[in-house]
Amino acid sequence: RRWSGLMASASALFLLAGASASPAAIAGWHKTDNVPLPPTLNNPCLPGAVGPWKLQPWCDPTLPLADRVADMLSRLTLDEKIGNLGTDATPMFSLGLVAYQWWSESSHGVASGIHGANKPTTNFAYPITTAMAFNRSLWLATGAAIGTEARALMNTGDASSTFWAPVINLARDPRWGRNLETPGEDPYLSGEYSIYYVQGMQESPSDPGHILASACCKHYVANSMEDSTVAGERHERYDFDAQVTLQDLIDSYMRPFQACVEEGRVSGLMCSYNAVNGIPTCANPWLLTTVARGEWRFDGYVTSDCDADAVVYNNHRYKNQSKAEDVRDVLRAGTDVDCGGFVSSNAHAALDASLISEADIDERLGFLLRVRLRLGHFDPPGPLQRLAPEKEVCTQATQSLAADGVTQAAALLKNSQATLPLRAGSSVAVLGPVANLSRSMASYYGPGDACGGLFPTLYDAVVANAAGGAVTSAKGVPTVAWDAPSDGVAAAAAMAAGADAVIVAIGNDLSWARESLDAHPVHGTSVPPAQLKLVSAVAAAAKAPITVVVFTASPLDISTILADPNVGAVMHVGFPAVAAIGLGPLLYGARSPAGRLVQTIYPKEFAAQVSIFDMNMRPGPSAFPAPSCTLPRAQCPNATNPGRTHRFYTGKAVLPFGFGLSYTTFKYSFARVPARTLSLGPLRQLLANHVATGRIFLRKGARSGADLAGALGRTGTGRTSLNGADAPLTDGAATSYSVSVTNTGGVDADDVVLGFLEPPDAGADGVPLQILFGFERVHVPAGQTVSVTLYPALSDFALVTPGGGRVAHSGEYTVRFGLRETAEHGMGFIQHKLIAH
């Protein structure tokens, strides 16, 4: 229906335009193409295509892209141009092109339906899970699998070309509704995830001259609040004005987007609903043009979030302007395409009032047409057009990759009394309200139409690995709601008493937090009472210590569960969705856990202390009252922000960022350690060069194809620098450390080596408590040693000032590898003192 509706629309508009070719000829182009192209991707430049366009300069693939874009713009009518300022782009009859849809989704697989695919696709775990693997090669392979499936389905008319993923906003508050779509709370980690996901999705070795599928990093920027009411004050994402210090904006919120653009070479950015310091992001020329296109050299298109351009007028009431004036501001700020009809509906009024010119429209359309050219929409068929769904979509390889992503990512948080792994052949009771969580999660920004129509769950993962052992299941608690009844707890405890081993699946689902819904401002980080009762009762009734598996993207205070002596093991899995089948090899010991937390697990008191509206990362006085205040807003005193994320949180975490255990033990030692002193002269020169050129951001060199291909087997973080004119402005490695990782246990296992800097005066005057500067995942057979090299960057030794500048930060640094908190559990840990001067 989607395609036939679009073709009917194209035919009607074609007649109205009085074009020389007939609607039947348009339909015929698809049939006569040398390769099967969908109606929304018709290629009038092919030799067999009907019409004159194939002889026009824009159809010549040997010409520079700029020349081809200029030729296309010169042939379009004004109405055609305006019709293509929206994501439901209308036909461009002057070029022989039918309608095009810019909006598709692929957060954890090509989504189903009109904004995705018409066929089943592979469903991967959500990014909040996949990121826990700390494995660049996994992220690269996942992006490549999604991009390949997308392209294969494009070729048969079952998908489009431009996908709005990944989400790389920071999970800076555990209550934010969209944490599940992000790679976690750390800006460096989120940037690395974006680089490898984007490169995998966009770049195919078989055709380096074209984009496999277009990725889009979103939501730019400081977008991490959906809909909350705190102490009587309500805000939605549509009206929220994020008050962010320039220090936090540059130091935290914008860093992942810089990495995505400069190193990932993403071809799409999405501006967000919110305003930042009074200016809606889609009308902010500093964000979109000065920084993204200017400093970061963004080569792609900017889309608004859906109706975000309209939100500038309807919700923000920006400058109390007219609709036409807001059209002027979003176009001139750098928003290229409007998801919605606001711009196209009001563009004529803006033109009539001389607020914009046709040249303004041409500038925006030029970026859109350039992306379509880079996708190869109007070039001769090549390797990408030969990708076929039957060979690329829902294959055994892609489904195995999805399951393996969960196997790599799950984080073991406790394992006493050898509770895990489970013994094959024993009877198991799988209990809890999310033990069968899968289908209800599948379609959220992903494939609701799963491969083979299968939606495996944790229960299925146990059955698949139980080797004939009886597996029983009960919810015990019917839902994840805060006030869920506990009537079924007694029956669940009785079931547990009859089993050899017990797994209790707790946590939440999309009814707890999602797009348009933040978790509860006070108890959104606490385990619901009925679930706590379930764990306690089952643990007391079971024959042996039980295993608790936590499904959540809103980190929950599980301190009472960790302290329960009858709870032998705890595993945090995020939201694996359909890929939950990958938990089986971990639970039964075929693989050892190696995932690490990508979110700090705060004590439940954190939620009562600080409002989700407070965007400050650093600790200090808040402009908002504590969520625990029950008085009217005017009577609630403003709270104190304890700091957010592992970089700034001043309280004691239940479990810290990076926590994760194994079935084996590791020892770290230095294979190579640099001199105890480090000159910051190169950093000071780098900063001086930036000041001299008026730049704000330290340039990051684009990752080369060799760097990315090497991610499948290399060690080291791939810090890049550029030669030539860019070298004086490019951040690079300051020094390097080689760490020997020895598996001192009896189980072959992966290990994730995390490198942290603890700067001088950590925690004082805005100085971070610690900085994640590198990580590497390696496989270490039992009794063997593998070396890992990590590189702190020059920028890691600089502080962002309150005014947004950077200064070299001299003094004694502690360079740590691993976590002190996991060392007592047999994990590797080593540190070195470094004096930077």
PDB file of C-alpha atoms in Angstrom, residues 617-831:
ATOM      1  CA  MET A 617      27.002  17.614  35.054  1.00  0.00           C
ATOM      2  CA  ARG A 618      29.164  19.135  37.756  1.00  0.00           C
ATOM      3  CA  PRO A 619      28.064  19.258  41.399  1.00  0.00           C
ATOM      4  CA  GLY A 620      26.782  22.458  42.916  1.00  0.00           C
ATOM      5  CA  PRO A 621      23.677  24.511  43.637  1.00  0.00           C
ATOM      6  CA  SER A 622      20.676  23.583  41.521  1.00  0.00           C
ATOM      7  CA  ALA A 623      18.159  25.962  39.980  1.00  0.00           C
ATOM      8  CA  PHE A 624      15.423  23.408  40.726  1.00  0.00           C
ATOM      9  CA  PRO A 625      13.965  21.964  43.931  1.00  0.00           C
ATOM     10  CA  ALA A 626      14.614  18.391  44.992  1.00  0.00           C
ATOM     11  CA  PRO A 627      12.049  15.924  43.576  1.00  0.00           C
ATOM     12  CA  SER A 628      11.332  14.799  47.131  1.00  0.00           C
ATOM     13  CA  CYS A 629       9.717  18.153  47.944  1.00  0.00           C
ATOM     14  CA  THR A 630       5.922  17.778  48.166  1.00  0.00           C
ATOM     15  CA  LEU A 631       5.146  21.453  48.732  1.00  0.00           C
ATOM     16  CA  PRO A 632       4.062  23.857  45.976  1.00  0.00           C
ATOM     17  CA  ARG A 633       6.942  24.875  43.703  1.00  0.00           C
ATOM     18  CA  ALA A 634       7.201  28.337  45.226  1.00  0.00           C
ATOM     19  CA  GLN A 635       7.703  26.839  48.685  1.00  0.00           C
ATOM     20  CA  CYS A 636      10.311  24.251  47.696  1.00  0.00           C
ATOM     21  CA  PRO A 637      13.904  25.366  48.241  1.00  0.00           C
ATOM     22  CA  ASN A 638      16.344  24.703  45.441  1.00  0.00           C
ATOM     23  CA  ALA A 639      18.383  21.542  45.819  1.00  0.00           C
ATOM     24  CA  THR A 640      22.064  20.724  45.552  1.00  0.00           C
ATOM     25  CA  ASN A 641      23.207  18.688  42.563  1.00  0.00           C
ATOM     26  CA  PRO A 642      25.577  15.888  43.692  1.00  0.00           C
ATOM     27  CA  GLY A 643      27.068  15.649  40.174  1.00  0.00           C
ATOM     28  CA  ARG A 644      26.231  13.257  37.366  1.00  0.00           C
ATOM     29  CA  THR A 645      27.953  10.262  35.804  1.00  0.00           C
ATOM     30  CA  HIS A 646      31.204   8.664  36.888  1.00  0.00           C
ATOM     31  CA  ARG A 647      33.060  11.806  35.903  1.00  0.00           C
ATOM     32  CA  PHE A 648      31.344  14.081  38.437  1.00  0.00           C
ATOM     33  CA  TYR A 649      29.121  12.159  40.891  1.00  0.00           C
ATOM     34  CA  THR A 650      30.356  12.893  44.414  1.00  0.00           C
ATOM     35  CA  GLY A 651      28.276  10.301  46.269  1.00  0.00           C
ATOM     36  CA  LYS A 652      28.972   6.607  46.755  1.00  0.00           C
ATOM     37  CA  ALA A 653      27.613   4.572  43.870  1.00  0.00           C
ATOM     38  CA  VAL A 654      25.917   1.245  44.434  1.00  0.00           C
ATOM     39  CA  LEU A 655      28.130   0.045  41.581  1.00  0.00           C
ATOM     40  CA  PRO A 656      30.378   2.262  39.467  1.00  0.00           C
ATOM     41  CA  PHE A 657      30.598   2.781  35.734  1.00  0.00           C
ATOM     42  CA  GLY A 658      32.778   0.044  34.229  1.00  0.00           C
ATOM     43  CA  PHE A 659      31.941  -2.610  36.835  1.00  0.00           C
ATOM     44  CA  GLY A 660      31.878  -6.206  35.595  1.00  0.00           C
ATOM     45  CA  LEU A 661      33.143  -9.605  36.747  1.00  0.00           C
ATOM     46  CA  SER A 662      34.170 -12.854  35.068  1.00  0.00           C
ATOM     47  CA  TYR A 663      34.183 -16.613  35.608  1.00  0.00           C
ATOM     48  CA  THR A 664      37.976 -16.422  35.697  1.00  0.00           C
ATOM     49  CA  THR A 665      40.527 -14.090  37.299  1.00  0.00           C
ATOM     50  CA  PHE A 666      42.964 -11.622  35.744  1.00  0.00           C
ATOM     51  CA  LYS A 667      46.190  -9.932  36.708  1.00  0.00           C
ATOM     52  CA  TYR A 668      47.517  -6.726  35.141  1.00  0.00           C
ATOM     53  CA  SER A 669      51.126  -5.675  34.880  1.00  0.00           C
ATOM     54  CA  PHE A 670      52.918  -3.090  32.789  1.00  0.00           C
ATOM     55  CA  ALA A 671      54.623  -4.381  29.661  1.00  0.00           C
ATOM     56  CA  ARG A 672      55.740  -0.854  28.882  1.00  0.00           C
ATOM     57  CA  VAL A 673      55.312   2.268  30.940  1.00  0.00           C
ATOM     58  CA  PRO A 674      56.278   5.780  29.844  1.00  0.00           C
ATOM     59  CA  ALA A 675      58.562   8.115  31.749  1.00  0.00           C
ATOM     60  CA  ARG A 676      57.109   9.444  34.976  1.00  0.00           C
ATOM     61  CA  THR A 677      57.008  12.967  33.561  1.00  0.00           C
ATOM     62  CA  LEU A 678      55.093  14.239  30.556  1.00  0.00           C
ATOM     63  CA  SER A 679      55.638  17.600  28.894  1.00  0.00           C
ATOM     64  CA  LEU A 680      52.434  19.462  28.100  1.00  0.00           C
ATOM     65  CA  GLY A 681      54.301  21.707  25.664  1.00  0.00           C
ATOM     66  CA  PRO A 682      52.688  20.051  22.609  1.00  0.00           C
ATOM     67  CA  LEU A 683      49.268  20.502  24.206  1.00  0.00           C
ATOM     68  CA  ARG A 684      49.896  24.178  24.930  1.00  0.00           C
ATOM     69  CA  GLN A 685      50.982  24.689  21.331  1.00  0.00           C
ATOM     70  CA  LEU A 686      47.871  22.879  20.099  1.00  0.00           C
ATOM     71  CA  LEU A 687      45.665  25.091  22.257  1.00  0.00           C
ATOM     72  CA  ALA A 688      47.494  28.225  21.061  1.00  0.00           C
ATOM     73  CA  ASN A 689      46.976  27.171  17.442  1.00  0.00           C
ATOM     74  CA  HIS A 690      43.254  26.837  18.090  1.00  0.00           C
ATOM     75  CA  VAL A 691      42.999  30.215  19.748  1.00  0.00           C
ATOM     76  CA  ALA A 692      44.859  31.770  16.823  1.00  0.00           C
ATOM     77  CA  THR A 693      42.386  30.311  14.321  1.00  0.00           C
ATOM     78  CA  GLY A 694      39.306  31.092  16.416  1.00  0.00           C
ATOM     79  CA  ARG A 695      38.384  27.447  16.855  1.00  0.00           C
ATOM     80  CA  ILE A 696      36.571  26.132  19.925  1.00  0.00           C
ATOM     81  CA  PHE A 697      36.875  22.373  19.462  1.00  0.00           C
ATOM     82  CA  LEU A 698      40.102  20.424  19.195  1.00  0.00           C
ATOM     83  CA  ARG A 699      40.009  18.725  15.835  1.00  0.00           C
ATOM     84  CA  LYS A 700      39.787  14.942  15.707  1.00  0.00           C
ATOM     85  CA  GLY A 701      41.216  13.244  12.652  1.00  0.00           C
ATOM     86  CA  ALA A 702      38.846  11.072  10.618  1.00  0.00           C
ATOM     87  CA  ARG A 703      39.421   7.362  11.157  1.00  0.00           C
ATOM     88  CA  SER A 704      40.931   5.824   8.059  1.00  0.00           C
ATOM     89  CA  GLY A 705      39.542   2.742   6.413  1.00  0.00           C
ATOM     90  CA  ALA A 706      42.562   0.814   7.676  1.00  0.00           C
ATOM     91  CA  ASP A 707      41.873   1.922  11.248  1.00  0.00           C
ATOM     92  CA  LEU A 708      38.297   0.714  11.014  1.00  0.00           C
ATOM     93  CA  ALA A 709      39.051  -2.535   9.247  1.00  0.00           C
ATOM     94  CA  GLY A 710      41.709  -3.219  11.855  1.00  0.00           C
ATOM     95  CA  ALA A 711      39.100  -2.933  14.594  1.00  0.00           C
ATOM     96  CA  LEU A 712      38.252  -6.557  13.959  1.00  0.00           C
ATOM     97  CA  GLY A 713      41.591  -7.711  15.307  1.00  0.00           C
ATOM     98  CA  ARG A 714      43.777  -4.899  16.528  1.00  0.00           C
ATOM     99  CA  THR A 715      44.749  -3.690  19.974  1.00  0.00           C
ATOM    100  CA  GLY A 716      45.015  -0.043  20.858  1.00  0.00           C
ATOM    101  CA  THR A 717      42.413   2.689  20.570  1.00  0.00           C
ATOM    102  CA  GLY A 718      43.340   3.984  17.149  1.00  0.00           C
ATOM    103  CA  ARG A 719      44.107   7.553  18.184  1.00  0.00           C
ATOM    104  CA  THR A 720      44.508   9.393  14.910  1.00  0.00           C
ATOM    105  CA  SER A 721      46.338  12.453  13.776  1.00  0.00           C
ATOM    106  CA  LEU A 722      46.573  14.164  10.409  1.00  0.00           C
ATOM    107  CA  ASN A 723      49.506  15.160   8.301  1.00  0.00           C
ATOM    108  CA  GLY A 724      49.866  18.409   6.419  1.00  0.00           C
ATOM    109  CA  ALA A 725      47.906  21.562   7.116  1.00  0.00           C
ATOM    110  CA  ASP A 726      45.588  19.949   9.670  1.00  0.00           C
ATOM    111  CA  ALA A 727      48.366  18.538  11.846  1.00  0.00           C
ATOM    112  CA  PRO A 728      48.888  21.687  13.984  1.00  0.00           C
ATOM    113  CA  LEU A 729      45.170  21.674  14.841  1.00  0.00           C
ATOM    114  CA  THR A 730      44.655  17.949  15.420  1.00  0.00           C
ATOM    115  CA  ASP A 731      44.427  16.196  18.746  1.00  0.00           C
ATOM    116  CA  GLY A 732      46.591  13.094  19.052  1.00  0.00           C
ATOM    117  CA  ALA A 733      48.175  10.678  21.498  1.00  0.00           C
ATOM    118  CA  ALA A 734      50.075  12.254  24.396  1.00  0.00           C
ATOM    119  CA  THR A 735      51.713   9.034  25.550  1.00  0.00           C
ATOM    120  CA  SER A 736      51.039   5.297  25.597  1.00  0.00           C
ATOM    121  CA  TYR A 737      50.801   2.425  28.067  1.00  0.00           C
ATOM    122  CA  SER A 738      51.150  -1.275  27.332  1.00  0.00           C
ATOM    123  CA  VAL A 739      49.353  -3.473  29.826  1.00  0.00           C
ATOM    124  CA  SER A 740      49.908  -7.227  30.087  1.00  0.00           C
ATOM    125  CA  VAL A 741      46.635  -9.022  30.805  1.00  0.00           C
ATOM    126  CA  THR A 742      47.166 -12.475  32.319  1.00  0.00           C
ATOM    127  CA  ASN A 743      44.332 -14.933  32.764  1.00  0.00           C
ATOM    128  CA  THR A 744      45.197 -16.442  36.150  1.00  0.00           C
ATOM    129  CA  GLY A 745      42.118 -18.671  36.322  1.00  0.00           C
ATOM    130  CA  GLY A 746      41.020 -21.826  34.582  1.00  0.00           C
ATOM    131  CA  VAL A 747      38.507 -20.477  32.068  1.00  0.00           C
ATOM    132  CA  ASP A 748      39.219 -18.986  28.630  1.00  0.00           C
ATOM    133  CA  ALA A 749      37.615 -15.558  28.683  1.00  0.00           C
ATOM    134  CA  ASP A 750      37.417 -12.058  27.255  1.00  0.00           C
ATOM    135  CA  ASP A 751      38.530  -9.111  29.338  1.00  0.00           C
ATOM    136  CA  VAL A 752      37.793  -5.426  28.896  1.00  0.00           C
ATOM    137  CA  VAL A 753      40.696  -3.197  29.880  1.00  0.00           C
ATOM    138  CA  LEU A 754      39.507   0.278  30.850  1.00  0.00           C
ATOM    139  CA  GLY A 755      41.974   3.171  31.072  1.00  0.00           C
ATOM    140  CA  PHE A 756      41.185   6.097  33.388  1.00  0.00           C
ATOM    141  CA  LEU A 757      42.979   9.314  34.268  1.00  0.00           C
ATOM    142  CA  GLU A 758      42.495  10.782  37.719  1.00  0.00           C
ATOM    143  CA  PRO A 759      43.590  14.402  37.256  1.00  0.00           C
ATOM    144  CA  PRO A 760      45.201  16.704  39.811  1.00  0.00           C
ATOM    145  CA  ASP A 761      42.608  18.305  42.128  1.00  0.00           C
ATOM    146  CA  ALA A 762      40.022  15.771  40.991  1.00  0.00           C
ATOM    147  CA  GLY A 763      36.533  16.843  41.994  1.00  0.00           C
ATOM    148  CA  ALA A 764      37.498  20.420  42.872  1.00  0.00           C
ATOM    149  CA  ASP A 765      36.448  23.522  40.927  1.00  0.00           C
ATOM    150  CA  GLY A 766      34.901  21.601  38.058  1.00  0.00           C
ATOM    151  CA  VAL A 767      37.791  19.158  37.566  1.00  0.00           C
ATOM    152  CA  PRO A 768      36.448  15.679  36.687  1.00  0.00           C
ATOM    153  CA  LEU A 769      36.878  12.926  39.246  1.00  0.00           C
ATOM    154  CA  GLN A 770      38.139  10.680  36.484  1.00  0.00           C
ATOM    155  CA  ILE A 771      38.332  10.526  32.694  1.00  0.00           C
ATOM    156  CA  LEU A 772      37.863   7.419  30.575  1.00  0.00           C
ATOM    157  CA  PHE A 773      40.607   7.746  27.965  1.00  0.00           C
ATOM    158  CA  GLY A 774      40.678   4.312  26.370  1.00  0.00           C
ATOM    159  CA  PHE A 775      39.415   0.738  26.389  1.00  0.00           C
ATOM    160  CA  GLU A 776      40.089  -2.499  24.615  1.00  0.00           C
ATOM    161  CA  ARG A 777      38.425  -5.917  24.669  1.00  0.00           C
ATOM    162  CA  VAL A 778      40.724  -8.914  24.286  1.00  0.00           C
ATOM    163  CA  HIS A 779      40.386 -12.677  24.477  1.00  0.00           C
ATOM    164  CA  VAL A 780      42.804 -14.333  26.901  1.00  0.00           C
ATOM    165  CA  PRO A 781      43.010 -18.140  27.126  1.00  0.00           C
ATOM    166  CA  ALA A 782      43.502 -19.569  30.601  1.00  0.00           C
ATOM    167  CA  GLY A 783      47.083 -19.237  31.775  1.00  0.00           C
ATOM    168  CA  GLN A 784      48.112 -16.958  28.927  1.00  0.00           C
ATOM    169  CA  THR A 785      48.974 -13.271  28.614  1.00  0.00           C
ATOM    170  CA  VAL A 786      47.882 -10.696  26.039  1.00  0.00           C
ATOM    171  CA  SER A 787      49.185  -7.137  25.791  1.00  0.00           C
ATOM    172  CA  VAL A 788      46.938  -4.130  25.288  1.00  0.00           C
ATOM    173  CA  THR A 789      48.151  -0.640  24.372  1.00  0.00           C
ATOM    174  CA  LEU A 790      46.076   2.388  25.327  1.00  0.00           C
ATOM    175  CA  TYR A 791      46.765   6.013  24.477  1.00  0.00           C
ATOM    176  CA  PRO A 792      45.705   9.045  26.515  1.00  0.00           C
ATOM    177  CA  ALA A 793      45.130  11.947  24.125  1.00  0.00           C
ATOM    178  CA  LEU A 794      46.608  15.410  24.469  1.00  0.00           C
ATOM    179  CA  SER A 795      43.087  16.714  25.106  1.00  0.00           C
ATOM    180  CA  ASP A 796      42.741  14.406  28.117  1.00  0.00           C
ATOM    181  CA  PHE A 797      45.266  16.633  29.895  1.00  0.00           C
ATOM    182  CA  ALA A 798      43.279  19.817  29.198  1.00  0.00           C
ATOM    183  CA  LEU A 799      40.408  21.270  31.186  1.00  0.00           C
ATOM    184  CA  VAL A 800      37.430  23.021  29.670  1.00  0.00           C
ATOM    185  CA  THR A 801      36.951  26.292  31.511  1.00  0.00           C
ATOM    186  CA  PRO A 802      33.577  27.752  32.546  1.00  0.00           C
ATOM    187  CA  GLY A 803      33.858  30.068  29.545  1.00  0.00           C
ATOM    188  CA  GLY A 804      34.332  27.176  27.113  1.00  0.00           C
ATOM    189  CA  GLY A 805      38.055  27.583  26.547  1.00  0.00           C
ATOM    190  CA  ARG A 806      40.712  24.994  27.269  1.00  0.00           C
ATOM    191  CA  VAL A 807      43.804  25.149  29.441  1.00  0.00           C
ATOM    192  CA  ALA A 808      46.563  22.631  30.011  1.00  0.00           C
ATOM    193  CA  HIS A 809      46.106  21.063  33.461  1.00  0.00           C
ATOM    194  CA  SER A 810      49.465  20.297  35.001  1.00  0.00           C
ATOM    195  CA  GLY A 811      50.227  18.270  38.115  1.00  0.00           C
ATOM    196  CA  GLU A 812      50.265  14.645  39.223  1.00  0.00           C
ATOM    197  CA  TYR A 813      47.881  12.295  37.439  1.00  0.00           C
ATOM    198  CA  THR A 814      46.992   8.776  38.476  1.00  0.00           C
ATOM    199  CA  VAL A 815      46.689   6.561  35.415  1.00  0.00           C
ATOM    200  CA  ARG A 816      44.516   3.543  36.287  1.00  0.00           C
ATOM    201  CA  PHE A 817      43.701   0.387  34.387  1.00  0.00           C
ATOM    202  CA  GLY A 818      40.700  -1.502  35.690  1.00  0.00           C
ATOM    203  CA  LEU A 819      38.569  -0.697  38.735  1.00  0.00           C
ATOM    204  CA  ARG A 820      39.522  -0.881  42.396  1.00  0.00           C
ATOM    205  CA  GLU A 821      36.007  -2.105  43.101  1.00  0.00           C
ATOM    206  CA  THR A 822      36.455  -5.235  40.957  1.00  0.00           C
ATOM    207  CA  ALA A 823      40.046  -5.970  41.992  1.00  0.00           C
ATOM    208  CA  GLU A 824      38.830  -7.606  45.208  1.00  0.00           C
ATOM    209  CA  HIS A 825      36.820 -10.015  43.039  1.00  0.00           C
ATOM    210  CA  GLY A 826      39.872 -11.160  41.096  1.00  0.00           C
ATOM    211  CA  MET A 827      39.775  -8.680  38.223  1.00  0.00           C
ATOM    212  CA  GLY A 828      42.870  -6.888  36.957  1.00  0.00           C
ATOM    213  CA  PHE A 829      43.916  -3.514  38.339  1.00  0.00           C
ATOM    214  CA  ILE A 830      47.104  -1.474  38.106  1.00  0.00           C
ATOM    215  CA  GLN A 831      48.007   2.202  38.299  1.00  0.00           C
TER     216      GLN A 831
END
